[in-house]
Amino acid sequence: MSETSAPLAAPFVGSPDNPPPTDVEFGFLDLGRERRLRYALALGAEGGPSRGTVILLQGRNEASEKYFETMRDLNRLGFCVATFDWRGQGRSFRSTRSPTVGHVTRVGHYADDLLRVFSEVVLARCPGPYAILAHSMGGLVALAAMERLEPRVERMVLLAPFVGLPGSAFKTRLIGFLAGSLHWAGLGRVPLRRARRIEPGASLADNPLTSDRARVERNLALQIAAPDLFVDSLSASWLRAVLKAQRRLDDSDRIARMRIPTLFIAAGADRIVSKRTAERLAWRMRSGHFLRVPGARHELLQEADRFREPTLSAFEAFLDSALPRVRPPEPAVDTALVEEALVAALPAGAN
């Protein structure tokens, strides 16, 4: 595995409201040509032997620090956890001269990064068996990489996967045409729109990501403490690449090759991604399953407990047959001692 030391910036940002998992380890995977991916490992599975490793795939414009709470929860459930910042966000390398623009030319680059981290970090450091827990864009990347992950990954759970835009098909085609035109005109790095960021004092009622005030404040504090973890806008090429990857999921032959048992969990009040597209894809897959969390907003792992806890329960139940909780063996029974105790307990003269 080709690794480099941490850069001058701090490896992670923690706070009393957002403590990291116990003994969390950050590192950098060197891809060559001064490109590095920052990863985080939380190997402290609690409650007995490890059940295996959950590979936590983040969404767009996120960073590992945002998932400290979830990593701690997964450790308590007996899992080891591995995650990493996608290229172009967090403290992984940027693909443009402007570090504030999220940019990629094809989703395959994300899938390649996932396979590199899996083969060079996860397999080397983390115990099997392996499962994937992915949010939003991470779910799209997991589906794009599924055929290559199949030999080693037992289960996938995709939370509010970004497999389609909400709204009409005409609107999606129009957006795709505009993004594609900019890409082919050599303007693919042009920022199209500001990334959705938390604004101080914003109304919780208007927040499409979560209804939980405490988690909003926690993520806002992270954004203020480490603005370099996030980007301000996405590029035309990024949008074109994502829409192209989404269209590929309509290919029946591709869907037929998706064999990893996969649970899609949609947020019932999601305004960011298409719930209908996720449900249709789940039922078209031979190994797909679908659940909806009524009333929940897009970021299920950042939502209020009344939405978040059922999501984690469904995740654990879906993984249980492949990554079961390892229980300590029952103590051996000395049958001779049991017989002696029974004889001693019998009344005198009893047979």
CSV table of C-alpha atoms in Angstrom, one decimal:
chain,number,residue,atom,x,y,z
A,1,MET,CA,0.0,0.0,0.0
A,2,SER,CA,1.4,3.4,-1.0
A,3,GLU,CA,0.8,5.9,1.9
A,4,THR,CA,2.1,9.3,2.7
A,5,SER,CA,2.3,11.2,6.0
A,6,ALA,CA,-0.3,13.7,7.0
A,7,PRO,CA,-0.1,17.1,5.4
A,8,LEU,CA,0.5,20.3,7.5
A,9,ALA,CA,-3.3,20.7,8.1
A,10,ALA,CA,-4.7,18.8,11.1
A,11,PRO,CA,-5.7,15.2,10.2
A,12,PHE,CA,-9.2,15.7,11.6
A,13,VAL,CA,-11.4,18.2,13.4
A,14,GLY,CA,-13.0,17.1,16.6
A,15,SER,CA,-15.0,19.0,19.3
A,16,PRO,CA,-16.8,18.2,22.6
A,17,ASP,CA,-20.1,18.1,20.6
A,18,ASN,CA,-18.5,15.9,17.9
A,19,PRO,CA,-15.9,13.6,19.4
A,20,PRO,CA,-14.2,11.1,17.2
A,21,PRO,CA,-14.6,7.3,17.7
A,22,THR,CA,-12.2,5.8,20.2
A,23,ASP,CA,-8.7,5.3,18.7
A,24,VAL,CA,-9.8,6.6,15.3
A,25,GLU,CA,-6.9,6.5,12.8
A,26,PHE,CA,-6.6,8.9,9.8
A,27,GLY,CA,-4.2,8.3,7.0
A,28,PHE,CA,-3.6,9.2,3.3
A,29,LEU,CA,-3.6,6.8,0.4
A,30,ASP,CA,-1.2,8.0,-2.3
A,31,LEU,CA,-2.6,7.7,-5.8
A,32,GLY,CA,0.5,9.2,-7.5
A,33,ARG,CA,1.0,12.5,-9.2
A,34,GLU,CA,0.4,14.4,-5.9
A,35,ARG,CA,-3.1,13.0,-5.5
A,36,ARG,CA,-4.0,11.7,-2.1
A,37,LEU,CA,-7.2,10.4,-0.5
A,38,ARG,CA,-7.8,10.9,3.2
A,39,TYR,CA,-9.2,7.8,5.0
A,40,ALA,CA,-10.4,7.1,8.5
A,41,LEU,CA,-10.5,3.8,10.3
A,42,ALA,CA,-12.4,3.1,13.5
A,43,LEU,CA,-11.4,-0.5,14.4
A,44,GLY,CA,-12.7,-0.5,17.9
A,45,ALA,CA,-15.7,-2.8,17.6
A,46,GLU,CA,-17.4,-3.0,21.0
A,47,GLY,CA,-19.3,-5.8,22.7
A,48,GLY,CA,-17.1,-8.8,21.8
A,49,PRO,CA,-15.4,-9.9,18.6
A,50,SER,CA,-15.8,-7.8,15.4
A,51,ARG,CA,-18.8,-8.7,13.2
A,52,GLY,CA,-16.8,-7.4,10.2
A,53,THR,CA,-16.3,-4.0,8.6
A,54,VAL,CA,-18.7,-1.4,7.3
A,55,ILE,CA,-17.4,0.8,4.5
A,56,LEU,CA,-19.1,4.1,5.0
A,57,LEU,CA,-19.5,6.0,1.7
A,58,GLN,CA,-20.2,9.7,2.1
A,59,GLY,CA,-22.4,11.9,0.0
A,60,ARG,CA,-21.4,15.0,-2.0
A,61,ASN,CA,-19.6,17.8,-0.2
A,62,GLU,CA,-19.1,15.8,3.0
A,63,ALA,CA,-16.1,14.8,5.1
A,64,SER,CA,-15.3,12.1,7.5
A,65,GLU,CA,-15.8,14.3,10.6
A,66,LYS,CA,-19.5,14.6,9.7
A,67,TYR,CA,-19.9,10.9,10.4
A,68,PHE,CA,-18.1,10.6,13.8
A,69,GLU,CA,-21.5,9.9,15.5
A,70,THR,CA,-22.4,7.2,13.0
A,71,MET,CA,-18.9,5.6,13.3
A,72,ARG,CA,-19.3,5.5,17.1
A,73,ASP,CA,-22.8,3.9,16.7
A,74,LEU,CA,-21.5,1.3,14.3
A,75,ASN,CA,-18.6,0.4,16.7
A,76,ARG,CA,-21.2,-0.1,19.5
A,77,LEU,CA,-23.1,-2.5,17.2
A,78,GLY,CA,-19.9,-4.5,16.9
A,79,PHE,CA,-18.6,-3.3,13.5
A,80,CYS,CA,-15.3,-1.9,12.5
A,81,VAL,CA,-15.7,1.1,10.2
A,82,ALA,CA,-13.7,2.5,7.3
A,83,THR,CA,-14.5,5.7,5.4
A,84,PHE,CA,-12.7,8.2,3.2
A,85,ASP,CA,-13.2,11.6,1.7
A,86,TRP,CA,-14.0,11.6,-2.0
A,87,ARG,CA,-11.6,13.3,-4.4
A,88,GLY,CA,-12.5,17.0,-4.6
A,89,GLN,CA,-13.9,17.3,-1.0
A,90,GLY,CA,-12.9,16.8,2.6
A,91,ARG,CA,-9.1,16.7,2.9
A,92,SER,CA,-8.6,14.6,-0.2
A,93,PHE,CA,-7.0,16.1,-3.3
A,94,ARG,CA,-8.8,18.7,-5.5
A,95,SER,CA,-9.2,18.2,-9.2
A,96,THR,CA,-9.2,21.9,-10.1
A,97,ARG,CA,-7.1,24.9,-9.3
A,98,SER,CA,-10.0,26.2,-7.3
A,99,PRO,CA,-10.4,24.1,-4.1
A,100,THR,CA,-14.0,25.4,-3.7
A,101,VAL,CA,-15.4,23.8,-6.8
A,102,GLY,CA,-16.5,20.1,-6.7
A,103,HIS,CA,-15.4,18.6,-10.0
A,104,VAL,CA,-15.1,15.2,-11.6
A,105,THR,CA,-15.5,14.2,-15.3
A,106,ARG,CA,-16.9,10.7,-14.7
A,107,VAL,CA,-18.4,8.8,-11.8
A,108,GLY,CA,-15.9,6.0,-12.7
A,109,HIS,CA,-13.2,8.1,-11.1
A,110,TYR,CA,-15.1,7.9,-7.8
A,111,ALA,CA,-15.6,4.1,-8.3
A,112,ASP,CA,-11.8,3.7,-9.0
A,113,ASP,CA,-11.0,5.5,-5.8
A,114,LEU,CA,-13.4,3.3,-3.8
A,115,LEU,CA,-11.7,0.1,-5.3
A,116,ARG,CA,-8.3,1.5,-4.4
A,117,VAL,CA,-9.2,2.2,-0.8
A,118,PHE,CA,-10.9,-1.1,-0.5
A,119,SER,CA,-8.1,-3.2,-1.9
A,120,GLU,CA,-5.1,-1.2,-0.4
A,121,VAL,CA,-6.5,0.0,3.0
A,122,VAL,CA,-9.6,-2.0,4.0
A,123,LEU,CA,-8.5,-5.5,3.0
A,124,ALA,CA,-5.1,-4.8,4.6
A,125,ARG,CA,-6.3,-3.3,7.8
A,126,CYS,CA,-9.9,-4.3,8.5
A,127,PRO,CA,-11.4,-7.6,9.4
A,128,GLY,CA,-14.1,-9.2,7.1
A,129,PRO,CA,-16.7,-9.9,6.2
A,130,TYR,CA,-17.5,-6.5,4.5
A,131,ALA,CA,-20.6,-4.5,3.9
A,132,ILE,CA,-21.3,-1.0,2.5
A,133,LEU,CA,-23.4,1.8,4.0
A,134,ALA,CA,-23.7,4.6,1.5
A,135,HIS,CA,-25.4,8.0,1.6
A,136,SER,CA,-26.7,9.9,-1.5
A,137,MET,CA,-23.9,10.2,-4.0
A,138,GLY,CA,-22.1,7.4,-2.3
A,139,GLY,CA,-25.0,5.1,-3.2
A,140,LEU,CA,-24.6,6.0,-6.8
A,141,VAL,CA,-20.9,5.2,-6.7
A,142,ALA,CA,-21.5,1.9,-4.9
A,143,LEU,CA,-24.0,0.8,-7.7
A,144,ALA,CA,-21.5,1.9,-10.4
A,145,ALA,CA,-18.8,-0.3,-8.7
A,146,MET,CA,-21.0,-3.2,-7.7
A,147,GLU,CA,-19.7,-5.7,-10.3
A,148,ARG,CA,-16.1,-5.2,-9.1
A,149,LEU,CA,-17.1,-5.3,-5.4
A,150,GLU,CA,-19.2,-8.5,-5.7
A,151,PRO,CA,-16.5,-11.0,-4.8
A,152,ARG,CA,-15.8,-9.4,-1.4
A,153,VAL,CA,-18.8,-7.4,-0.3
A,154,GLU,CA,-21.7,-9.2,1.3
A,155,ARG,CA,-24.4,-6.5,1.6
A,156,MET,CA,-25.1,-2.9,0.6
A,157,VAL,CA,-27.4,-0.5,2.3
A,158,LEU,CA,-28.0,2.7,0.3
A,159,LEU,CA,-29.6,5.7,2.2
A,160,ALA,CA,-31.4,8.2,0.0
A,161,PRO,CA,-29.3,7.2,-3.0
A,162,PHE,CA,-28.7,9.8,-5.7
A,163,VAL,CA,-30.0,7.6,-8.5
A,164,GLY,CA,-32.3,10.3,-10.0
A,165,LEU,CA,-33.3,14.0,-9.7
A,166,PRO,CA,-36.7,14.9,-8.4
A,167,GLY,CA,-39.1,16.4,-10.9
A,168,SER,CA,-40.0,15.6,-14.5
A,169,ALA,CA,-38.0,13.7,-17.0
A,170,PHE,CA,-38.0,16.7,-19.3
A,171,LYS,CA,-36.4,18.9,-16.6
A,172,THR,CA,-33.7,16.2,-16.1
A,173,ARG,CA,-33.0,16.0,-19.8
A,174,LEU,CA,-32.8,19.8,-20.1
A,175,ILE,CA,-30.3,20.0,-17.2
A,176,GLY,CA,-28.3,17.2,-18.8
A,177,PHE,CA,-28.2,19.0,-22.1
A,178,LEU,CA,-27.0,22.2,-20.6
A,179,ALA,CA,-24.3,20.5,-18.5
A,180,GLY,CA,-23.2,18.4,-21.4
A,181,SER,CA,-23.0,21.5,-23.7
A,182,LEU,CA,-20.7,23.3,-21.2
A,183,HIS,CA,-18.6,20.2,-20.8
A,184,TRP,CA,-18.0,19.7,-24.5
A,185,ALA,CA,-17.4,23.4,-25.1
A,186,GLY,CA,-14.4,23.2,-22.7
A,187,LEU,CA,-16.3,24.9,-19.9
A,188,GLY,CA,-16.7,21.8,-17.7
A,189,ARG,CA,-15.0,23.3,-14.8
A,190,VAL,CA,-17.4,26.3,-14.7
A,191,PRO,CA,-19.3,26.3,-11.4
A,192,LEU,CA,-23.0,25.8,-12.0
A,193,ARG,CA,-24.6,26.4,-8.6
A,194,ARG,CA,-23.6,26.9,-5.0
A,195,ALA,CA,-23.4,23.7,-3.0
A,196,ARG,CA,-26.0,23.5,-0.3
A,197,ARG,CA,-24.4,24.7,2.9
A,198,ILE,CA,-25.7,25.4,6.4
A,199,GLU,CA,-26.3,29.1,7.1
A,200,PRO,CA,-26.3,30.5,10.6
A,201,GLY,CA,-29.8,31.4,11.8
A,202,ALA,CA,-31.5,29.6,9.0
A,203,SER,CA,-35.0,28.3,9.7
A,204,LEU,CA,-35.1,24.6,10.4
A,205,ALA,CA,-38.4,24.4,8.6
A,206,ASP,CA,-36.7,25.3,5.4
A,207,ASN,CA,-33.8,22.8,5.8
A,208,PRO,CA,-34.3,20.0,3.2
A,209,LEU,CA,-31.5,17.9,4.8
A,210,THR,CA,-32.5,17.3,8.4
A,211,SER,CA,-35.1,18.3,11.0
A,212,ASP,CA,-32.7,17.9,13.9
A,213,ARG,CA,-31.6,21.2,15.5
A,214,ALA,CA,-28.7,19.8,17.5
A,215,ARG,CA,-27.2,18.0,14.5
A,216,VAL,CA,-27.6,21.2,12.3
A,217,GLU,CA,-25.7,23.2,14.9
A,218,ARG,CA,-23.0,20.5,15.2
A,219,ASN,CA,-22.5,20.5,11.4
A,220,LEU,CA,-22.5,24.3,11.3
A,221,ALA,CA,-19.8,24.4,13.9
A,222,LEU,CA,-17.7,22.0,11.8
A,223,GLN,CA,-18.3,24.1,8.7
A,224,ILE,CA,-17.1,27.2,10.6
A,225,ALA,CA,-14.1,25.5,12.2
A,226,ALA,CA,-12.9,23.8,9.0
A,227,PRO,CA,-14.2,25.5,5.9
A,228,ASP,CA,-11.6,23.8,3.8
A,229,LEU,CA,-13.4,20.5,4.3
A,230,PHE,CA,-16.3,21.7,2.0
A,231,VAL,CA,-16.8,23.2,-1.4
A,232,ASP,CA,-18.9,26.1,-2.5
A,233,SER,CA,-20.2,24.9,-5.9
A,234,LEU,CA,-20.2,22.0,-8.3
A,235,SER,CA,-19.0,22.0,-11.9
A,236,ALA,CA,-20.8,21.4,-15.1
A,237,SER,CA,-18.7,18.3,-15.8
A,238,TRP,CA,-19.6,16.9,-12.3
A,239,LEU,CA,-23.3,17.3,-13.0
A,240,ARG,CA,-23.0,15.7,-16.5
A,241,ALA,CA,-21.0,12.8,-15.0
A,242,VAL,CA,-23.7,12.1,-12.4
A,243,LEU,CA,-26.6,12.3,-14.8
A,244,LYS,CA,-24.8,10.0,-17.2
A,245,ALA,CA,-24.2,7.4,-14.4
A,246,GLN,CA,-27.9,7.6,-13.4
A,247,ARG,CA,-29.0,6.9,-17.0
A,248,ARG,CA,-26.8,3.8,-17.1
A,249,LEU,CA,-28.9,2.4,-14.3
A,250,ASP,CA,-31.8,2.1,-16.8
A,251,ASP,CA,-29.8,-0.6,-18.7
A,252,SER,CA,-31.6,-3.9,-18.0
A,253,ASP,CA,-28.4,-5.9,-18.7
A,254,ARG,CA,-26.4,-3.8,-16.2
A,255,ILE,CA,-29.2,-4.3,-13.6
A,256,ALA,CA,-29.2,-8.0,-14.2
A,257,ARG,CA,-25.5,-8.1,-13.2
A,258,MET,CA,-26.1,-6.4,-9.9
A,259,ARG,CA,-26.1,-9.4,-7.5
A,260,ILE,CA,-25.0,-8.0,-4.1
A,261,PRO,CA,-28.1,-8.0,-1.8
A,262,THR,CA,-28.9,-4.3,-1.5
A,263,LEU,CA,-31.4,-2.4,0.6
A,264,PHE,CA,-32.5,1.0,-0.6
A,265,ILE,CA,-33.8,3.2,2.3
A,266,ALA,CA,-35.6,6.3,1.1
A,267,ALA,CA,-36.4,9.4,3.1
A,268,GLY,CA,-40.1,10.0,2.9
A,269,ALA,CA,-39.8,13.8,2.8
A,270,ASP,CA,-36.8,13.9,0.5
A,271,ARG,CA,-36.6,16.9,-1.8
A,272,ILE,CA,-33.0,16.3,-2.9
A,273,VAL,CA,-33.2,13.0,-4.8
A,274,SER,CA,-35.9,11.0,-6.5
A,275,LYS,CA,-37.5,8.5,-4.2
A,276,ARG,CA,-39.5,7.0,-7.1
A,277,THR,CA,-36.4,6.3,-9.1
A,278,ALA,CA,-34.8,4.5,-6.1
A,279,GLU,CA,-37.9,2.4,-5.5
A,280,ARG,CA,-38.1,1.4,-9.2
A,281,LEU,CA,-34.5,0.4,-9.3
A,282,ALA,CA,-34.7,-1.6,-6.1
A,283,TRP,CA,-37.6,-3.7,-7.5
A,284,ARG,CA,-35.9,-4.2,-10.9
A,285,MET,CA,-32.8,-5.7,-9.2
A,286,ARG,CA,-32.9,-9.4,-8.5
A,287,SER,CA,-31.4,-8.8,-5.1
A,288,GLY,CA,-32.9,-5.4,-4.4
A,289,HIS,CA,-35.1,-4.4,-1.4
A,290,PHE,CA,-36.8,-1.1,-0.6
A,291,LEU,CA,-37.9,0.7,2.6
A,292,ARG,CA,-39.2,4.2,3.2
A,293,VAL,CA,-38.8,6.2,6.4
A,294,PRO,CA,-42.0,8.4,6.4
A,295,GLY,CA,-41.4,12.0,7.2
A,296,ALA,CA,-37.6,11.9,7.1
A,297,ARG,CA,-35.5,14.4,5.2
A,298,HIS,CA,-32.6,13.6,2.9
A,299,GLU,CA,-29.8,13.1,5.4
A,300,LEU,CA,-31.1,10.0,7.3
A,301,LEU,CA,-27.9,9.7,9.4
A,302,GLN,CA,-28.1,13.4,10.4
A,303,GLU,CA,-31.9,13.3,11.1
A,304,ALA,CA,-33.8,13.3,14.4
A,305,ASP,CA,-33.6,10.1,16.4
A,306,ARG,CA,-37.2,9.2,15.5
A,307,PHE,CA,-36.0,8.8,11.9
A,308,ARG,CA,-32.4,7.9,12.5
A,309,GLU,CA,-32.8,5.0,14.9
A,310,PRO,CA,-35.2,3.0,12.6
A,311,THR,CA,-32.8,3.6,9.8
A,312,LEU,CA,-29.9,2.1,11.8
A,313,SER,CA,-32.2,-0.8,13.0
A,314,ALA,CA,-33.1,-1.6,9.4
A,315,PHE,CA,-29.4,-1.5,8.4
A,316,GLU,CA,-28.4,-3.9,11.2
A,317,ALA,CA,-31.3,-6.3,10.5
A,318,PHE,CA,-30.4,-6.4,6.8
A,319,LEU,CA,-26.8,-7.2,7.6
A,320,ASP,CA,-27.4,-9.7,10.4
A,321,SER,CA,-27.3,-12.9,8.4
A,322,ALA,CA,-24.1,-12.0,6.6
A,323,LEU,CA,-22.3,-10.1,9.5
A,324,PRO,CA,-23.9,-11.6,12.6
A,325,ARG,CA,-23.1,-10.5,16.1
A,326,VAL,CA,-20.5,-12.9,17.4
A,327,ARG,CA,-21.7,-14.2,20.8
A,328,PRO,CA,-19.3,-15.8,23.3
A,329,PRO,CA,-19.5,-19.6,23.3
A,330,GLU,CA,-21.6,-21.3,26.0
A,331,PRO,CA,-19.5,-22.8,28.7
A,332,ALA,CA,-19.0,-26.6,28.4
A,333,VAL,CA,-21.3,-28.7,30.6
A,334,ASP,CA,-19.8,-31.5,32.7
A,335,THR,CA,-22.5,-34.1,32.4
A,336,ALA,CA,-21.0,-36.2,35.2
A,337,LEU,CA,-21.3,-33.4,37.7
A,338,VAL,CA,-24.9,-32.8,36.6
A,339,GLU,CA,-25.8,-36.4,37.2
A,340,GLU,CA,-24.1,-36.4,40.6
A,341,ALA,CA,-26.1,-33.2,41.5
A,342,LEU,CA,-29.3,-34.8,40.4
A,343,VAL,CA,-28.7,-38.0,42.4
A,344,ALA,CA,-27.8,-35.9,45.5
A,345,ALA,CA,-31.1,-33.9,45.1
A,346,LEU,CA,-33.3,-37.1,44.9
A,347,PRO,CA,-35.1,-38.3,48.1
A,348,ALA,CA,-33.5,-41.3,49.8
A,349,GLY,CA,-34.6,-44.5,48.1
A,350,ALA,CA,-35.8,-42.8,44.9
A,351,ASN,CA,-34.7,-44.3,41.5
